[in-house]
Structure formats: structure tokens, C-alpha cells
Amino acid sequence: MMDLTYFKHRFDELQAETPESPITGLRRESLLAFDRSGLPTKRSEDWKYTSIGELFEKEYDLKTDDSPDRAVTSAAIDSMRLPGYLEANEIVFVNGHYIPSLSTIRSPSGQLTVLPLEDAATGTYREVIQEHLGCSSAYIKDGIHALNTAFIHAGVFIRIAKGIQLSHPLYFYHFSDARQHPVFSQPRSLLYIEQGANARLAETFNTLGTSDSFTNGVVEVVINDNAMVEYYKIQNETVNANQVSTTHIRQTGRSYVHAVTITLNGGIVRNNMNVVMDAAGSEAHLYGLYILHGQTHVDNHTLVDNVQPNCTSNELYKGILNDHSTGVFNGKIRVQPLAQKTNAYQTNNNILLSDDAVINTKPQLEIFADDVKCSHGCTVGQLDENALFYLRARGIPKSEAQELLLQAFSTDILDQVKPELLRTYIQQLITERLTDHRK
Amino acid sequence: MLSIKNIHASVEGKQILKGIDLAIQPGEMHAIMGPNGSGKSTLASVLAGREEYEVTEGSVTFLGKNLLEMLPEDRAHEGLFLAFQYPVEIPGVSTTNFIKAAVNEKRKYRGEEPLDAVNFMKLMKERMAMVQVDQSLLSRSINEGFSGGEKKRNEIFQMAMLEPKLAILDETDSGLDVDALRIVADGVNKLRNENNAILIITHYQRLLNYLQPDFVHILYDGRIVRSGTKDLALEIEQNGYDFIKDGVNAAAL
């Protein structure tokens, strides 16, 4: 059982073995925050429909050292690499720790810097770390987020240099080694995209073995002026894999972000996708697709915070829920007093394929400026019976007709996955999912 | 080919068809006319297999088989085709892929190999020319953003691709201007031969200016109240449906 006493004990051990740096101070504050707020419960509005308390009742293998006995080899993870990996910078985490020996950096060091977070915090990038690491804590004040920050260890710092169009995409793999014990991991990354740089990122999660895994991961992304980021999060884990996955993007300069979250499987999955539009004229596009079955629970919390004027954001999340699966979409748009001429749009569409599937969808608009355009809309429905009959009347059997319509429903999100290799791969996963009832 | 015997059907508990008898032979063209609410579209839906219509009495035999027991997709495989009154828009599904799936499902049902890409394209080009449909329509999602005329032409194009034994045209003339009407009718005439049959369902006589039905039936209040030749349609055109209604209502008194 992981309770406060347990975490305090681990915390003291971890602090003792780390030299003083911006990280140790941040950890200390966050442990206090964790102590104050505890783990989120359904009494908290942000966690009303997602319960993670029981995940903490299990006995996890919680080593903070990089023990060699884990023996996750490159060969063991080969089958889980994303397509195009031979051309990618691969950043590999095992049980929440960045493992340089399993990672491959293909871009020259003048373009891309990849460092263990602790090293970055004491070296050249000390000021960047000091300024940006932990910024998400001002937005996410719950205990589970504080817990990650209190235990920042063996994370990664990534910098894409000024003006660089990174030709090798960045692939982030999070492996949980649950072959022998249940495992709890807390990966942490800070990505710093300098002026005019341009990058494609993909993040994916895999659990080895059949014991339970629980990943509480945080990625913070800082995007400077005139930079552009594409970000793809692919979640297709097994039912024994649970996660809270936070992506906190801060646009400190006028910039462009395009993020797509695809969730096809897992136990309990909570995604926080935040974009802070902190520079006038910035643009953000957020997309999500969740296709769920069995008992899977997926909660997508998004936040678009318009701090500065003239920003545009567009958000489209779509879901297909079958069996006893449950989903949550909570889309918050905040427009701060300075942020005049904001354009912010949000849509969430859902198809329920079973009487037992549940979706809770909630737009949340907080507008403190008077000259803005904001809209939101959500739908929950079944497959269109007229369309289904039309296809069947042309000789397409019912199950194939349903698959065609669900594929079509997914298409506008899939189309937002711009790299062709990733799109084809995800298309394949979707097709497998939509046809798995035939087996 | 098609034998409808004493069909009664209801939707949401409301009786709409109250005993219809109709026999169609290969090579024949029949037209069913009638005022709004007489049950014309219900008849088309019952034949195509729409689930919300319940057949409470009677039987339908199609090419020797019990049609009412078949799934809608199997009715299509057996050679039944319904040109929809309101073709459905399906965003995200390309018309070409849809038609290819439909053609190949039918071939599969008959135990034939699927058409390969080359032969499928060849067939498509030939039939596009036959019914005057433009390539640009087929690269779009099914019926999405199509005009009324384009939707109806797309129906006739699908008919040309699937080569049904019995085609039911449900109000195919509605919403068409004169040019579109002529193009649609030309397509139907080209597809007509001695082995297939066509059942036209229409409110107005105007489509029949271009198509020459062998038989015209008047449907009123769920029954066929008169049958005749093409002249019957002209009679309706001149006098409207009132004289039919009056006759039926008087007989009922």
C-alpha cells in the first residue's frame, strides 16, 4: 500500500542521494502540496468521474534506483517500436526512468540536446529548468500531479535549437516492466523548443508482462516564438495498464501547436492536455479519438488558457464506446481579461454502441474578456440507422456496414495524424479494433 | 419474378398497407401511383427490408424465394434494388469504395471472385458514361453535399453498377428539374431489358413521359384500387386523384 508515510520515507531517501539543485527545491514544495491535497477523490470536481484511489492500494515495486536486474533489453522492446523508428530519435523510459543506453539520438547535437533532467538542472540549462520545470503545477493542483513533481528523478530534458527543422521525429516510449511485480512509474520530461524550431513528437506507452502497471507521467513543453510542434500521443495498452498522463504545453512566443491523442485500450486512463496560450497570435489544434471496449475507462481533460489576445484554438474529440467502457470529456476554455479577439472552438462527438457504455461530457467556458468568439458543442448518439440501412440495401452486410460508418466517424481525427507512417499504423489499429468482434 | 400476395404492413402500430396483390414478370415495367399517404413508400420499404415496418399478413416471393425472411443485404444480393427517395449522406465514406464494396459483396454471395482494381475501374467508367455521371461525384463522400439531382443520378449509377433483376424507383422524379429528369429516365431506359423488371413509385405522371410502363396501378389507403395501362396515368394527370378517392369512398359507404 502506498500511503503518505510510505511516500515521505521514499522522498527522504531520494532527496538524500541528490545534490542540491532547482529540482530538489521543487520536489520539496511538491511534497508539501501532496501532503495538503492528498490523492484526488470523486469529491473533487476535476475527478468526479474517475477514481484512481484503488490503484494505490496495490503493492508496487517502487525502486527509485536504476537497478540493472530489470534487464529490459533493446530486443525486448523491438516489437513495440513505432513505425519509422529507424529514422527517429528514440527516447526510452523504463519504469519512469530515462535510459540513455536504450535510447538513440540521431539528430546532431547542434540541433537537439537530450540530457538527464538532473544534469540539465546543474549545468548549462539550469536557468531554463528553473524557469519552466514545474509550471504545470500552477494549473494542476491535485495531489497526483504534485506526487510526480515531488519525485522528479531520472527524467529527461530536451531542447530543440533555434531555427532547426528537426528532420528526425522524437519518439518517446514509456515501458513499464510488470513481468514480475506490479509497477508504479512517474516519468517526467521538459521539452524546450527554441525560436523558429519545428518538431514532430510521438509518445507511446507499453507494459511488459501481465502484472498491473500504473504510470503517472508529466510532459511539459515550452514553445518559443515562431516555433511549431506536432504532438501525437498513442495509448493502446493492455487492460492491466493504468495511467495519468499529463501534457502541459506553454506557448511563450507566438507559435503553433497541433496535438492528437489516440486511446484504444487500457485500464484506467486519465489524460490532461493543457495549452497555455501565453503569446498573442498563437494557434493550437487539439484532437482526440477514443475507441473503447471491455471495462476500459478513459478521461480526457483538456484546458485551453487564453492569456494573451488574438489566439485561435480548435478542439475536436471523438469517441466510440462499446461494452461496459466509460469515458469522460471535460473541455475547459479560459479567456483571461487581456485575451481580446480570442477564437476558441470545441466539439465532442460520441457514439455509444452498447446500453452499458457511458460517456460524461462537459464543456467548461470561463470568459473574462468581452470581444471573443467561443463555441462548444457535444453530441452523444448511436449509429445512424438510415445510413446503416442504405449500406445494407446495397448488399453490404450489417457488421461491415457498421465498421464502415465507424471508420468514417474516426476519419477526421485520423486525418490529423500527419506523418503517413504513423497514420497508417493507427489506421491499422483502429481497423483491428473495429473488426475485433468478428473473431 | 415478384409475387406480392395480400400484404398487410404497419409501422409503429399503425396499419398502412391493407392487402396488396401484385405480380411482376421479367421484362415488365410497372408504375405505382397514388396520393400522399397512400402507402407507396411503405411498400418500397417493406420490399427492401426496412426493419421498422412490420408485415402482419401476406407473403412476398422473389425469384421463388420468400423475400420477407431475407436480410436487406441478402435481398440486394438476390437482385433487388431500391433507388431511395431520400438517398442518405454518409460523410467519410468514399462513393467509389462504397460501390466497390457493394459490387464485391454481391459477387461473393454468388461465389464469384472479387473484381480487381483494373476491371472495377473499367466497369465504372463504362457505367458512368451510360448514365451520364461525372467522375468528380464519385471521388466525394457518399451523397455528401450533392444536389437533389446529383443524389438521384448517383442512385441510378449504383443501379447500373449492381445490375439488379428488380429495381424499385421510389419517387426518383421528386426534386428533379426537367434536364435531370430526362437524364435519369434515359439511364433507366438503357438499363431496361427482357430479363429485368422495374417498379416505379411516383406521385406524378411526369416521369412516365420518359418511361413507358406496361402497367399502372393506383394505390389508395393501403390498397391497389385500380390497375390499367399507361392511359390510367394520363387520366390521373388530367383529373387528379380525387375521382379515385371519391369512387373508393362511395363504394365503401
XYZ file of C-alpha atoms in Angstrom:
692
model
C 0.000 0.000 0.000
C 1.343 3.393 -0.966
C 0.277 5.961 1.604
C 1.672 9.244 2.841
C 4.078 7.673 5.344
C 5.409 5.458 2.626
C 5.926 8.348 0.200
C 7.579 10.532 2.853
C 10.036 7.793 3.572
C 10.862 7.342 -0.106
C 11.098 11.088 -0.523
C 13.751 11.438 2.196
C 15.787 8.661 0.572
C 15.584 10.305 -2.823
C 16.481 13.786 -1.555
C 19.462 12.408 0.359
C 21.004 10.956 -2.758
C 20.533 14.059 -4.982
C 22.781 17.133 -4.830
C 21.014 20.435 -4.194
C 19.596 21.908 -7.461
C 16.395 23.629 -8.670
C 14.922 20.124 -8.731
C 15.378 19.355 -5.043
C 13.621 22.571 -4.071
C 10.758 21.883 -6.445
C 10.383 18.390 -5.047
C 10.193 19.727 -1.509
C 7.395 22.191 -2.350
C 5.523 19.486 -4.185
C 5.691 17.011 -1.338
C 4.067 19.668 0.834
C 1.414 20.180 -1.835
C 0.838 16.435 -1.978
C 0.577 16.355 1.798
C -2.022 19.139 1.696
C -4.239 17.817 -1.077
C -3.782 14.061 -0.826
C -4.907 11.825 -3.666
C -7.810 13.118 -5.731
C -11.200 11.672 -4.895
C -14.584 11.898 -6.580
C -15.406 14.784 -4.261
C -13.127 16.946 -6.371
C -14.898 18.394 -9.423
C -11.969 17.523 -11.710
C -12.050 13.891 -10.629
C -15.791 13.428 -10.324
C -15.982 10.571 -12.821
C -12.536 8.997 -12.467
C -11.401 7.113 -9.426
C -7.740 6.253 -9.001
C -7.674 5.681 -5.210
C -7.792 1.913 -5.519
C -4.717 1.941 -7.748
C -2.718 2.995 -4.691
C -3.868 0.056 -2.645
C -1.765 -2.386 -4.621
C 1.761 -3.491 -3.749
C 4.015 -1.930 -6.359
C 7.661 -2.483 -6.990
C 8.841 1.050 -6.491
C 12.554 1.272 -6.932
C 13.948 4.723 -7.462
C 17.381 3.443 -8.460
C 18.124 2.188 -11.943
C 18.705 -1.378 -10.902
C 20.411 -3.447 -13.569
C 18.376 -6.514 -12.592
C 15.427 -5.199 -14.533
C 17.121 -6.356 -17.671
C 14.883 -4.652 -20.178
C 16.882 -5.167 -23.313
C 16.658 -3.484 -26.640
C 15.434 -6.771 -28.116
C 12.605 -6.985 -25.576
C 11.151 -3.720 -26.806
C 11.806 -4.148 -30.513
C 8.315 -5.312 -31.359
C 6.836 -2.220 -29.713
C 8.730 0.421 -31.633
C 6.699 2.865 -33.656
C 6.925 2.706 -37.446
C 9.656 4.916 -38.825
C 11.811 4.388 -35.738
C 14.938 3.833 -37.820
C 14.718 7.494 -38.747
C 13.638 8.724 -35.310
C 15.295 9.993 -32.173
C 14.106 7.404 -29.680
C 13.845 8.375 -26.026
C 13.240 5.288 -23.900
C 11.893 5.281 -20.365
C 11.698 2.136 -18.293
C 9.565 2.306 -15.164
C 9.593 6.061 -15.375
C 13.347 6.487 -15.786
C 15.060 7.776 -18.869
C 17.500 5.070 -20.007
C 20.197 6.570 -22.271
C 21.566 3.134 -23.153
C 18.260 2.110 -24.736
C 17.736 5.470 -26.419
C 19.024 6.522 -29.828
C 19.728 10.107 -30.749
C 20.095 10.592 -34.482
C 19.985 14.367 -34.780
C 23.330 16.163 -34.386
C 23.947 17.766 -31.000
C 23.810 21.246 -32.523
C 20.149 20.610 -33.345
C 18.955 18.533 -30.449
C 20.028 18.334 -26.823
C 18.929 15.343 -24.780
C 20.075 15.285 -21.145
C 19.056 13.628 -17.911
C 16.954 16.248 -16.140
C 19.207 16.299 -13.068
C 22.258 17.026 -15.233
C 20.471 19.790 -17.097
C 19.444 21.360 -13.793
C 23.016 21.713 -12.598
C 24.629 22.606 -15.940
C 24.134 24.968 -18.873
C 20.356 24.740 -18.775
C 19.967 25.493 -15.097
C 18.074 28.737 -15.810
C 15.704 27.135 -18.320
C 14.925 24.413 -15.798
C 14.452 26.933 -13.049
C 12.050 28.975 -15.134
C 9.981 26.235 -16.732
C 10.125 22.966 -14.839
C 7.020 22.633 -12.709
C 4.998 25.380 -14.408
C 2.156 22.922 -14.799
C 1.715 22.894 -11.002
C 0.115 26.331 -11.216
C -2.594 24.735 -13.360
C -2.989 21.255 -11.961
C -3.201 21.431 -8.234
C -4.242 17.919 -7.398
C -2.184 15.502 -5.319
C -1.402 13.090 -8.125
C 0.294 15.828 -10.120
C 2.195 17.012 -7.022
C 3.294 13.425 -6.466
C 5.020 13.297 -9.830
C 6.813 16.559 -9.168
C 7.806 15.508 -5.631
C 9.572 12.515 -7.151
C 11.180 14.029 -10.232
C 14.070 11.688 -10.842
C 15.803 10.342 -13.939
C 13.633 12.468 -16.165
C 14.740 13.965 -19.427
C 15.412 17.446 -20.711
C 15.113 18.044 -24.427
C 15.989 21.176 -26.316
C 15.481 21.802 -29.997
C 17.838 24.543 -31.088
C 16.838 27.851 -32.584
C 15.673 27.727 -36.188
C 16.073 23.957 -36.534
C 13.571 21.952 -38.557
C 14.178 18.657 -36.844
C 14.240 16.074 -39.615
C 14.192 13.056 -37.282
C 10.998 12.907 -35.232
C 11.175 12.378 -31.475
C 9.614 9.137 -30.282
C 9.013 8.757 -26.548
C 8.479 5.237 -25.264
C 7.303 4.536 -21.730
C 7.833 0.922 -20.800
C 6.509 -0.494 -17.570
C 8.208 -3.744 -16.668
C 5.437 -5.643 -14.950
C 6.819 -9.086 -15.720
C 7.403 -9.904 -12.069
C 5.673 -7.295 -9.928
C 3.128 -4.566 -10.333
C 4.975 -1.373 -11.178
C 4.349 2.304 -10.464
C 6.281 4.826 -12.556
C 6.489 8.586 -12.739
C 8.271 9.718 -15.887
C 8.993 13.409 -16.234
C 10.120 15.399 -19.262
C 10.727 19.001 -20.132
C 10.867 19.936 -23.795
C 12.209 23.313 -24.728
C 11.527 24.331 -28.312
C 13.563 27.382 -29.214
C 12.613 30.184 -31.589
C 11.660 29.139 -35.087
C 12.265 25.447 -34.405
C 9.980 22.809 -35.744
C 9.440 19.290 -34.382
C 7.277 16.201 -34.512
C 6.831 14.177 -31.341
C 5.102 10.903 -30.647
C 4.605 9.397 -27.221
C 3.523 5.842 -26.555
C 3.098 3.557 -23.565
C 3.701 -0.166 -23.211
C 3.522 -2.581 -20.324
C 5.655 -5.705 -20.389
C 4.140 -8.661 -18.593
C 0.777 -9.263 -17.027
C 1.071 -7.639 -13.611
C -0.504 -4.235 -13.148
C 1.203 -1.032 -14.100
C 0.393 2.494 -13.096
C 2.148 5.328 -14.895
C 1.822 8.872 -13.602
C 3.634 10.844 -16.289
C 4.141 14.522 -16.909
C 5.494 16.172 -20.044
C 5.978 19.920 -20.049
C 6.543 21.612 -23.391
C 7.691 25.198 -23.822
C 7.257 26.634 -27.313
C 9.066 29.822 -28.178
C 8.323 32.421 -30.817
C 7.656 31.230 -34.355
C 8.107 27.571 -33.424
C 5.851 24.730 -34.459
C 5.131 21.443 -32.689
C 3.162 18.378 -33.675
C 2.480 16.001 -30.819
C 0.935 12.534 -31.058
C 0.011 10.516 -28.005
C -0.802 6.891 -28.719
C -2.328 4.797 -25.955
C -3.002 1.187 -26.818
C -2.094 -0.626 -23.629
C -3.397 -3.785 -22.069
C -6.223 -3.749 -19.519
C -3.761 -4.136 -16.630
C -2.135 -0.808 -17.520
C -3.350 2.390 -15.875
C -2.128 5.888 -16.312
C -2.443 9.551 -15.578
C -0.772 11.258 -18.495
C -0.294 14.996 -18.376
C 0.893 17.107 -21.271
C 1.281 20.754 -20.382
C 2.123 22.962 -23.324
C 3.067 26.573 -22.855
C 3.278 28.894 -25.830
C 5.658 31.569 -24.589
C 6.073 33.015 -28.076
C 3.678 33.325 -30.990
C 3.645 29.715 -32.126
C 1.677 26.781 -33.463
C 0.768 23.519 -31.777
C -1.068 20.528 -33.174
C -1.785 17.656 -30.764
C -3.605 14.380 -31.318
C -4.420 11.876 -28.570
C -5.445 8.378 -29.649
C -6.658 5.990 -26.952
C -7.623 2.463 -27.916
C -7.063 0.357 -24.846
C -6.042 0.348 -21.195
C -7.404 0.038 -17.687
C -7.995 3.480 -16.200
C -6.583 6.253 -18.360
C -6.657 9.915 -17.406
C -5.239 12.435 -19.868
C -4.630 16.060 -19.025
C -3.935 18.080 -22.150
C -3.254 21.718 -21.351
C -2.311 24.513 -23.690
C -1.443 27.869 -22.199
C -1.585 30.488 -24.937
C 0.780 32.955 -23.406
C 1.724 34.871 -26.590
C -0.527 36.930 -28.830
C -1.467 35.387 -32.160
C -0.733 31.799 -31.176
C -2.605 28.870 -32.609
C -3.494 25.494 -31.088
C -5.296 22.483 -32.546
C -6.231 19.659 -30.210
C -7.710 16.403 -31.429
C -8.633 13.189 -29.692
C -10.063 9.824 -30.613
C -11.002 7.149 -28.104
C -12.375 3.779 -29.194
C -13.106 1.744 -26.090
C -14.397 -1.666 -25.199
C -14.448 -4.052 -22.244
C -14.143 -2.185 -18.944
C -11.728 0.495 -20.102
C -12.168 3.947 -18.606
C -10.757 6.982 -20.392
C -10.947 10.537 -19.108
C -9.764 13.358 -21.376
C -9.419 16.639 -19.554
C -8.364 19.491 -21.790
C -7.598 23.087 -20.940
C -7.006 25.930 -23.328
C -5.997 29.016 -21.380
C -6.050 32.190 -23.443
C -3.764 34.573 -21.621
C -2.839 36.892 -24.478
C -5.030 38.356 -27.252
C -5.640 37.183 -30.827
C -5.145 33.484 -30.242
C -7.039 30.767 -32.066
C -7.757 27.311 -30.734
C -9.752 24.493 -32.205
C -10.573 21.304 -30.414
C -12.282 18.146 -31.693
C -12.541 14.969 -29.633
C -14.473 11.930 -30.811
C -15.328 8.696 -29.065
C -16.795 5.279 -29.782
C -17.705 3.313 -26.669
C -18.709 -0.332 -26.598
C -19.387 -2.975 -23.903
C -19.044 -1.591 -20.363
C -16.466 1.049 -21.246
C -16.768 4.516 -19.774
C -15.494 7.845 -20.965
C -15.154 11.405 -19.786
C -14.549 14.515 -21.816
C -14.042 17.736 -19.912
C -13.039 20.641 -22.095
C -12.179 23.853 -20.360
C -11.613 27.071 -22.266
C -10.499 30.051 -20.254
C -10.255 33.523 -21.719
C -8.380 35.908 -19.467
C -9.172 39.637 -19.345
C -6.279 40.571 -21.657
C -7.183 37.981 -24.266
C -9.457 40.013 -26.544
C -10.147 38.720 -30.080
C -9.818 35.146 -28.932
C -11.262 32.481 -31.229
C -11.852 29.242 -29.362
C -13.865 26.313 -30.641
C -14.580 22.963 -29.096
C -16.553 19.906 -30.176
C -17.004 16.466 -28.653
C -18.928 13.735 -30.502
C -19.656 10.305 -29.139
C -21.215 7.093 -30.399
C -22.393 4.565 -27.845
C -22.566 1.033 -29.229
C -23.835 -0.629 -26.087
C -26.514 0.077 -23.481
C -23.886 -0.335 -20.778
C -21.334 2.142 -22.127
C -21.276 5.574 -20.509
C -19.883 8.949 -21.526
C -19.832 12.071 -19.393
C -19.109 15.100 -21.498
C -18.784 18.598 -20.175
C -17.680 21.844 -21.774
C -16.468 24.474 -19.350
C -16.111 28.026 -20.590
C -14.739 30.750 -18.371
C -14.664 34.010 -20.257
C -13.368 37.231 -18.748
C -12.958 39.282 -21.941
C -15.806 40.812 -23.945
C -14.648 40.689 -27.559
C -14.205 36.977 -28.211
C -15.665 34.170 -30.286
C -16.070 30.933 -28.394
C -18.245 27.969 -29.165
C -18.687 24.470 -27.898
C -20.888 21.557 -28.700
C -21.216 17.922 -27.826
C -23.255 15.023 -29.092
C -23.944 11.539 -27.805
C -25.778 9.129 -30.038
C -25.972 5.791 -31.765
C -25.024 4.834 -35.291
C -27.267 6.459 -37.870
C -29.928 3.842 -38.680
C -30.731 5.425 -42.036
C -27.107 5.281 -43.140
C -26.846 1.697 -41.940
C -29.934 0.677 -43.903
C -28.706 2.472 -47.016
C -25.459 0.473 -46.984
C -27.257 -2.798 -46.259
C -29.759 -2.176 -49.045
C -26.752 -2.103 -51.383
C -25.637 -5.507 -50.182
C -23.098 -4.576 -47.511
C -23.661 -6.885 -44.516
C -24.656 -5.263 -41.231
C -21.344 -5.759 -39.411
C -19.299 -4.431 -42.347
C -21.698 -1.518 -42.730
C -21.226 -0.650 -39.056
C -17.456 -0.822 -39.457
C -17.588 1.462 -42.487
C -19.631 4.034 -40.590
C -17.359 3.902 -37.535
C -14.267 4.200 -39.723
C -15.870 7.202 -41.355
C -16.604 8.710 -37.932
C -12.924 8.293 -36.981
C -11.596 9.661 -40.244
C -11.466 13.344 -39.403
C -9.286 12.655 -36.365
C -7.134 10.098 -38.153
C -6.534 12.629 -40.925
C -4.954 14.901 -38.339
C -2.127 12.426 -37.841
C 0.102 13.994 -40.447
C 3.110 11.639 -40.696
C 1.966 8.963 -43.116
C 3.709 6.073 -41.352
C 2.046 6.880 -38.040
C -1.305 7.435 -39.697
C -1.208 4.085 -41.482
C -0.169 2.401 -38.237
C -3.007 3.993 -36.265
C -5.463 3.257 -39.072
C -4.471 -0.391 -38.774
C -5.003 -0.381 -35.003
C -8.416 1.214 -35.498
C -9.418 -1.327 -38.145
C -8.345 -4.180 -35.866
C -10.370 -2.685 -33.058
C -13.484 -2.147 -35.155
C -13.367 -5.662 -36.538
C -12.377 -7.496 -33.358
C -15.960 -8.624 -32.715
C -15.677 -10.803 -35.835
C -13.039 -13.025 -34.273
C -40.333 -12.734 -60.723
C -42.059 -10.878 -57.886
C -45.307 -12.042 -56.399
C -46.923 -9.961 -53.675
C -49.932 -11.589 -52.047
C -52.294 -9.830 -49.675
C -49.577 -7.825 -47.928
C -50.587 -6.015 -44.762
C -47.967 -3.887 -43.043
C -47.824 -1.453 -40.157
C -45.358 0.984 -38.727
C -45.409 1.915 -35.049
C -48.675 0.050 -34.696
C -50.392 1.985 -37.481
C -51.771 -0.114 -40.335
C -50.553 1.307 -43.651
C -50.796 -1.476 -46.211
C -54.141 -3.207 -46.111
C -53.893 -6.061 -48.563
C -51.823 -5.560 -51.703
C -51.566 -8.056 -54.547
C -49.118 -7.526 -57.366
C -47.266 -9.786 -59.798
C -44.318 -8.627 -61.878
C -42.763 -10.683 -64.683
C -39.277 -10.330 -66.213
C -39.113 -7.570 -68.827
C -42.039 -5.651 -67.390
C -42.169 -2.103 -66.141
C -44.840 -1.295 -63.563
C -45.743 2.049 -62.079
C -47.496 2.523 -58.770
C -49.118 5.892 -58.370
C -51.090 7.353 -55.559
C -51.724 10.402 -53.433
C -49.578 11.267 -50.429
C -50.039 8.878 -47.538
C -51.468 6.082 -49.656
C -48.650 3.685 -48.698
C -46.359 3.896 -51.768
C -43.107 4.375 -49.898
C -44.141 1.886 -47.239
C -44.458 -0.727 -49.958
C -40.947 0.107 -51.210
C -39.558 -0.070 -47.661
C -41.236 -3.399 -46.944
C -39.771 -4.871 -50.129
C -36.279 -3.568 -49.360
C -36.429 -4.839 -45.764
C -36.540 -1.785 -43.540
C -36.860 -3.142 -40.015
C -39.302 -0.615 -38.594
C -42.016 -1.870 -40.984
C -43.850 -4.900 -39.703
C -45.584 -7.232 -42.117
C -48.669 -8.509 -40.323
C -50.190 -10.612 -43.067
C -49.488 -11.887 -46.579
C -46.405 -13.054 -48.460
C -43.825 -11.881 -50.995
C -41.986 -14.273 -53.263
C -38.978 -13.040 -55.224
C -37.471 -15.403 -57.793
C -39.027 -18.325 -55.981
C -37.733 -17.356 -52.525
C -39.518 -15.942 -49.503
C -38.361 -12.327 -49.657
C -39.654 -11.320 -46.244
C -37.356 -13.766 -44.451
C -34.236 -12.281 -46.020
C -31.903 -9.648 -44.552
C -31.791 -6.385 -46.519
C -28.250 -7.199 -47.726
C -29.337 -10.612 -48.997
C -32.280 -9.101 -50.849
C -29.726 -6.899 -52.621
C -27.560 -9.941 -53.375
C -30.570 -11.749 -54.833
C -31.070 -8.860 -57.256
C -33.430 -6.429 -55.576
C -32.516 -2.744 -55.769
C -34.189 0.224 -54.145
C -33.437 3.678 -55.508
C -34.068 5.740 -52.383
C -36.477 8.637 -52.266
C -34.027 10.342 -49.893
C -30.521 8.988 -50.550
C -28.528 9.201 -47.309
C -25.451 11.391 -46.956
C -22.567 9.471 -45.382
C -19.564 11.715 -44.706
C -16.212 9.966 -44.589
C -17.110 7.021 -46.834
C -15.992 7.499 -50.421
C -18.579 6.726 -53.073
C -16.112 4.672 -55.080
C -15.111 2.480 -52.128
C -18.740 2.022 -51.188
C -19.768 0.904 -54.657
C -16.755 -1.371 -54.900
C -17.708 -2.992 -51.584
C -21.313 -3.387 -52.773
C -20.291 -4.940 -56.113
C -17.858 -7.340 -54.487
C -20.230 -8.377 -51.695
C -22.710 -9.365 -54.366
C -20.041 -11.316 -56.236
C -19.024 -13.035 -53.015
C -22.646 -14.050 -52.387
C -22.738 -15.634 -55.814
C -19.437 -17.405 -55.246
C -17.538 -15.213 -57.707
C -14.062 -13.706 -57.259
C -13.965 -10.011 -56.347
C -13.308 -7.619 -59.226
C -9.732 -6.381 -59.261
C -8.974 -2.665 -59.369
C -8.486 -2.582 -63.146
C -11.700 -4.376 -64.030
C -13.644 -2.430 -61.443
C -12.443 0.882 -62.902
C -13.291 -0.323 -66.394
C -16.813 -1.253 -65.354
C -17.192 2.031 -63.530
C -16.108 4.127 -66.487
C -18.470 2.300 -68.807
C -21.473 2.719 -66.496
C -20.614 6.334 -65.728
C -20.828 7.086 -69.423
C -24.066 5.139 -69.723
C -25.932 7.103 -67.061
C -24.018 10.380 -67.504
C -22.393 10.625 -64.097
C -19.248 12.638 -63.579
C -16.057 11.279 -62.004
C -15.975 14.175 -59.546
C -19.123 12.883 -57.828
C -17.563 9.502 -57.209
C -14.444 10.765 -55.502
C -16.568 12.505 -52.869
C -18.144 11.016 -49.750
C -21.445 9.254 -50.381
C -24.029 11.884 -51.364
C -22.317 14.474 -49.176
C -23.199 17.936 -50.371
C -24.781 16.519 -53.544
C -27.678 18.442 -55.084
C -31.047 16.689 -55.283
C -30.389 15.816 -58.924
C -26.887 14.501 -58.219
C -28.207 12.245 -55.469
C -30.809 10.714 -57.786
C -28.284 10.233 -60.579
C -25.976 8.549 -58.098
C -28.828 6.131 -57.301
C -29.225 5.275 -60.981
C -25.471 4.882 -61.305
C -25.467 2.397 -58.427
C -28.288 0.562 -60.183
C -26.153 0.416 -63.332
C -23.227 -0.999 -61.352
C -25.244 -3.607 -59.461
C -27.423 -4.744 -62.420
C -30.452 -5.716 -60.353
C -33.161 -8.090 -61.543
C -35.817 -5.902 -59.972
C -35.295 -2.178 -59.455
C -37.725 -0.195 -57.349
C -37.527 3.530 -58.040
C -39.063 5.298 -55.066
C -40.105 8.833 -56.061
C -36.953 9.104 -58.158
C -38.534 12.034 -60.001
C -39.072 14.163 -56.904
C -36.846 17.210 -56.679
C -35.554 16.933 -60.243
C -35.630 19.630 -62.863
C -36.524 18.736 -66.455
C -32.931 18.101 -67.572
C -32.096 15.904 -64.605
C -35.374 14.056 -65.053
C -34.517 13.288 -68.664
C -31.002 12.087 -67.782
C -32.332 9.821 -65.036
C -35.053 8.433 -67.302
C -32.565 7.840 -70.132
C -30.390 5.881 -67.713
C -33.293 3.726 -66.616
C -34.312 3.060 -70.228
C -30.778 1.965 -71.097
C -30.701 -0.429 -68.159
C -34.046 -1.975 -69.022
C -34.023 -5.383 -70.775
C -36.141 -8.509 -71.136
C -34.573 -10.169 -68.100
C -35.090 -7.466 -65.539
C -38.093 -5.639 -64.221
C -38.684 -2.133 -62.947
C -41.188 -0.880 -60.407
C -41.670 2.876 -60.431
C -43.259 4.539 -57.457
C -44.384 8.060 -58.116
C -46.859 10.716 -57.210
C -46.817 12.463 -60.557
C -47.182 11.316 -64.094
C -44.238 13.374 -65.400
C -41.562 10.661 -65.136
C -43.875 8.500 -67.211
C -43.461 10.940 -70.107
C -39.997 9.451 -70.462
C -40.574 5.880 -69.296
C -43.127 3.561 -70.835
C -44.661 1.356 -68.124
C -46.587 -1.718 -69.217
C -48.896 -1.436 -66.227
C -50.035 1.368 -63.973
C -51.574 0.728 -60.550
C -53.275 3.225 -58.323
C -52.607 2.841 -54.623
C -55.021 4.437 -52.226
C -55.409 3.906 -48.493
C -53.149 0.872 -48.476
C -54.789 -0.974 -51.364
C -54.451 -1.095 -55.131
C -57.787 0.315 -56.219
C -57.289 0.346 -59.981
C -54.869 -1.183 -62.459
C -54.551 -0.399 -66.111
C -52.173 0.667 -68.848
C -50.258 3.906 -69.330
C -53.555 5.622 -70.126
C -54.502 5.400 -66.474
C -51.577 7.673 -65.641
C -52.805 10.235 -68.156
C -56.237 10.067 -66.604
C -54.698 10.895 -63.203
C -52.758 13.722 -64.766
C -55.960 15.238 -66.111
C -58.325 14.599 -63.219
C -56.100 14.294 -60.167
C -56.637 11.627 -57.546
C -59.979 12.942 -56.354
C -62.098 10.895 -58.714
C -60.336 7.765 -57.487
C -60.834 8.743 -53.870
C -64.476 9.588 -54.447
C -65.078 6.290 -56.168
C -63.440 4.292 -53.388
C -65.123 6.221 -50.618
C -68.532 5.907 -52.315
C -68.092 2.161 -52.683
C -67.236 1.925 -49.002
C -70.471 3.621 -47.934
